[in-house]
Amino acid sequence: MLVRCASADDVATISELGRRIHAETRFSAFDYNEQRVVKSMETIINIGQSAGTHCVLIAEDRLGSVAGILLGVIERHIFSDLPVASIMMYYVFPEKRMSGAGFKLLSTFRRWGENRSAFEMLRRHQQRLAG
């Protein structure tokens, strides 16, 4: 299992897979706006990743098929200068679960946050990552 940062070349694939992720999560009640997904991914990859404030991590199996995706951000609370790394979205496809993709994505995110001196690492809704 390989985990890498997404590039601009991955935007179409992420958008296509995003439709499947959307359908399999609690967000399926929301509309899926593909144009918004493409624009958001372009911005996050081209600006956020370059600035070091965001990451889009893709786990691929040995055949190059996407096993999972993680979107992360590092930001500061309104009341503190300490950086906090948060997972915005994390998903491993059902057929790739138990493959190590989830562990690799989370481990890579942890290293990404540590490299940015994150004081804390969270999933959204204030759930701390183990460790």
Short mmCIF file of C-alpha atoms in Angstrom, two decimals:
data_model
loop_
_atom_site.label_atom_id
_atom_site.label_comp_id
_atom_site.label_asym_id
_atom_site.label_seq_id
_atom_site.Cartn_x
_atom_site.Cartn_y
_atom_site.Cartn_z
CA MET A 1 0.00 0.00 0.00
CA LEU A 2 1.39 3.37 -1.07
CA VAL A 3 0.21 6.72 0.33
CA ARG A 4 1.00 9.84 -1.63
CA CYS A 5 -0.10 13.45 -1.87
CA ALA A 6 -2.64 14.14 -4.57
CA SER A 7 -1.66 16.21 -7.57
CA ALA A 8 -3.68 18.29 -10.02
CA ASP A 9 -3.82 15.18 -12.23
CA ASP A 10 -5.88 13.43 -9.53
CA VAL A 11 -8.74 15.95 -9.39
CA ALA A 12 -10.98 14.15 -11.93
CA THR A 13 -10.44 10.80 -10.20
CA ILE A 14 -11.14 12.29 -6.77
CA SER A 15 -14.32 13.87 -8.09
CA GLU A 16 -15.46 10.59 -9.63
CA LEU A 17 -14.66 8.62 -6.46
CA GLY A 18 -16.20 11.39 -4.39
CA ARG A 19 -19.58 10.56 -5.88
CA ARG A 20 -19.24 7.00 -4.54
CA ILE A 21 -17.98 8.18 -1.15
CA HIS A 22 -20.87 10.63 -0.96
CA ALA A 23 -23.42 7.88 -1.69
CA GLU A 24 -21.99 5.60 1.03
CA THR A 25 -21.89 8.15 3.87
CA ARG A 26 -24.30 10.15 5.99
CA PHE A 27 -23.94 12.96 3.46
CA SER A 28 -25.95 11.05 0.84
CA ALA A 29 -28.97 13.18 1.79
CA PHE A 30 -27.11 16.22 0.46
CA ASP A 31 -26.84 16.95 -3.26
CA TYR A 32 -23.52 16.09 -4.89
CA ASN A 33 -22.19 19.14 -6.70
CA GLU A 34 -19.39 17.82 -8.90
CA GLN A 35 -18.33 21.30 -10.03
CA ARG A 36 -17.91 22.35 -6.40
CA VAL A 37 -15.87 19.23 -5.65
CA VAL A 38 -13.57 19.86 -8.62
CA LYS A 39 -13.09 23.52 -7.72
CA SER A 40 -12.48 22.71 -4.05
CA MET A 41 -9.98 19.97 -4.84
CA GLU A 42 -8.13 22.21 -7.30
CA THR A 43 -7.88 24.93 -4.65
CA ILE A 44 -6.83 22.57 -1.86
CA ILE A 45 -4.23 20.81 -4.02
CA ASN A 46 -2.86 23.85 -5.87
CA ILE A 47 -2.92 26.36 -3.02
CA GLY A 48 -3.40 24.57 0.31
CA GLN A 49 -0.92 21.76 -0.25
CA SER A 50 1.64 24.18 -1.67
CA ALA A 51 1.25 26.43 1.38
CA GLY A 52 1.45 23.46 3.74
CA THR A 53 -1.95 24.18 5.30
CA HIS A 54 -3.81 21.27 3.68
CA CYS A 55 -3.10 17.74 2.56
CA VAL A 56 -4.94 15.40 0.24
CA LEU A 57 -3.57 11.91 0.79
CA ILE A 58 -4.38 9.02 -1.50
CA ALA A 59 -3.77 5.37 -0.61
CA GLU A 60 -3.19 3.13 -3.61
CA ASP A 61 -2.82 -0.63 -3.78
CA ARG A 62 0.06 -2.21 -5.68
CA LEU A 63 -1.99 -2.07 -8.92
CA GLY A 64 -2.52 1.68 -8.56
CA SER A 65 -6.21 1.46 -7.58
CA VAL A 66 -7.33 4.03 -5.02
CA ALA A 67 -8.04 2.35 -1.68
CA GLY A 68 -8.79 5.46 0.36
CA ILE A 69 -8.53 9.22 0.68
CA LEU A 70 -7.81 11.59 3.56
CA LEU A 71 -8.17 15.39 3.50
CA GLY A 72 -6.45 17.24 6.31
CA VAL A 73 -5.89 20.81 7.42
CA ILE A 74 -3.70 22.55 9.97
CA GLU A 75 -5.12 25.68 11.56
CA ARG A 76 -5.18 27.66 14.77
CA HIS A 77 -8.12 28.08 17.09
CA ILE A 78 -9.45 31.60 17.42
CA PHE A 79 -8.10 31.75 20.98
CA SER A 80 -4.61 30.28 20.51
CA ASP A 81 -1.56 30.35 18.28
CA LEU A 82 -0.98 26.60 18.71
CA PRO A 83 -1.52 24.68 15.45
CA VAL A 84 -4.08 21.86 15.35
CA ALA A 85 -4.15 19.28 12.56
CA SER A 86 -7.68 18.10 11.72
CA ILE A 87 -9.06 15.47 9.40
CA MET A 88 -11.72 16.99 7.18
CA MET A 89 -12.57 13.75 5.38
CA TYR A 90 -11.28 10.20 5.73
CA TYR A 91 -12.59 7.25 3.75
CA VAL A 92 -11.42 3.76 2.85
CA PHE A 93 -13.46 1.88 0.26
CA PRO A 94 -15.24 -1.18 1.73
CA GLU A 95 -13.45 -3.64 -0.53
CA LYS A 96 -10.08 -2.21 0.59
CA ARG A 97 -10.75 -2.26 4.33
CA MET A 98 -8.37 -4.47 6.34
CA SER A 99 -5.74 -3.89 3.63
CA GLY A 100 -3.71 -1.49 5.75
CA ALA A 101 -4.89 1.53 3.75
CA GLY A 102 -6.59 3.18 6.73
CA PHE A 103 -3.58 2.71 8.98
CA LYS A 104 -1.23 4.06 6.31
CA LEU A 105 -3.42 7.11 5.69
CA LEU A 106 -3.66 7.93 9.40
CA SER A 107 0.07 7.32 9.97
CA THR A 108 0.96 9.58 7.05
CA PHE A 109 -1.42 12.27 8.33
CA ARG A 110 0.14 12.05 11.78
CA ARG A 111 3.63 12.57 10.30
CA TRP A 112 2.29 15.46 8.19
CA GLY A 113 0.90 17.13 11.32
CA GLU A 114 4.06 16.47 13.35
CA ASN A 115 6.15 18.02 10.56
CA ARG A 116 4.04 21.15 10.99
CA SER A 117 4.47 21.15 14.78
CA ALA A 118 0.80 20.37 15.44
CA PHE A 119 0.02 20.70 19.14
CA GLU A 120 -2.95 18.39 18.72
CA MET A 121 -4.37 16.13 16.00
CA LEU A 122 -8.10 15.70 15.66
CA ARG A 123 -10.85 14.31 13.55
CA ARG A 124 -13.67 16.76 13.15
CA HIS A 125 -16.12 16.86 16.08
CA GLN A 126 -13.19 17.03 18.54
CA GLN A 127 -12.31 13.34 18.57
CA ARG A 128 -8.61 12.93 19.28
CA LEU A 129 -6.59 10.47 17.29
CA ALA A 130 -5.07 7.74 19.41
CA GLY A 131 -1.44 8.12 20.36
#
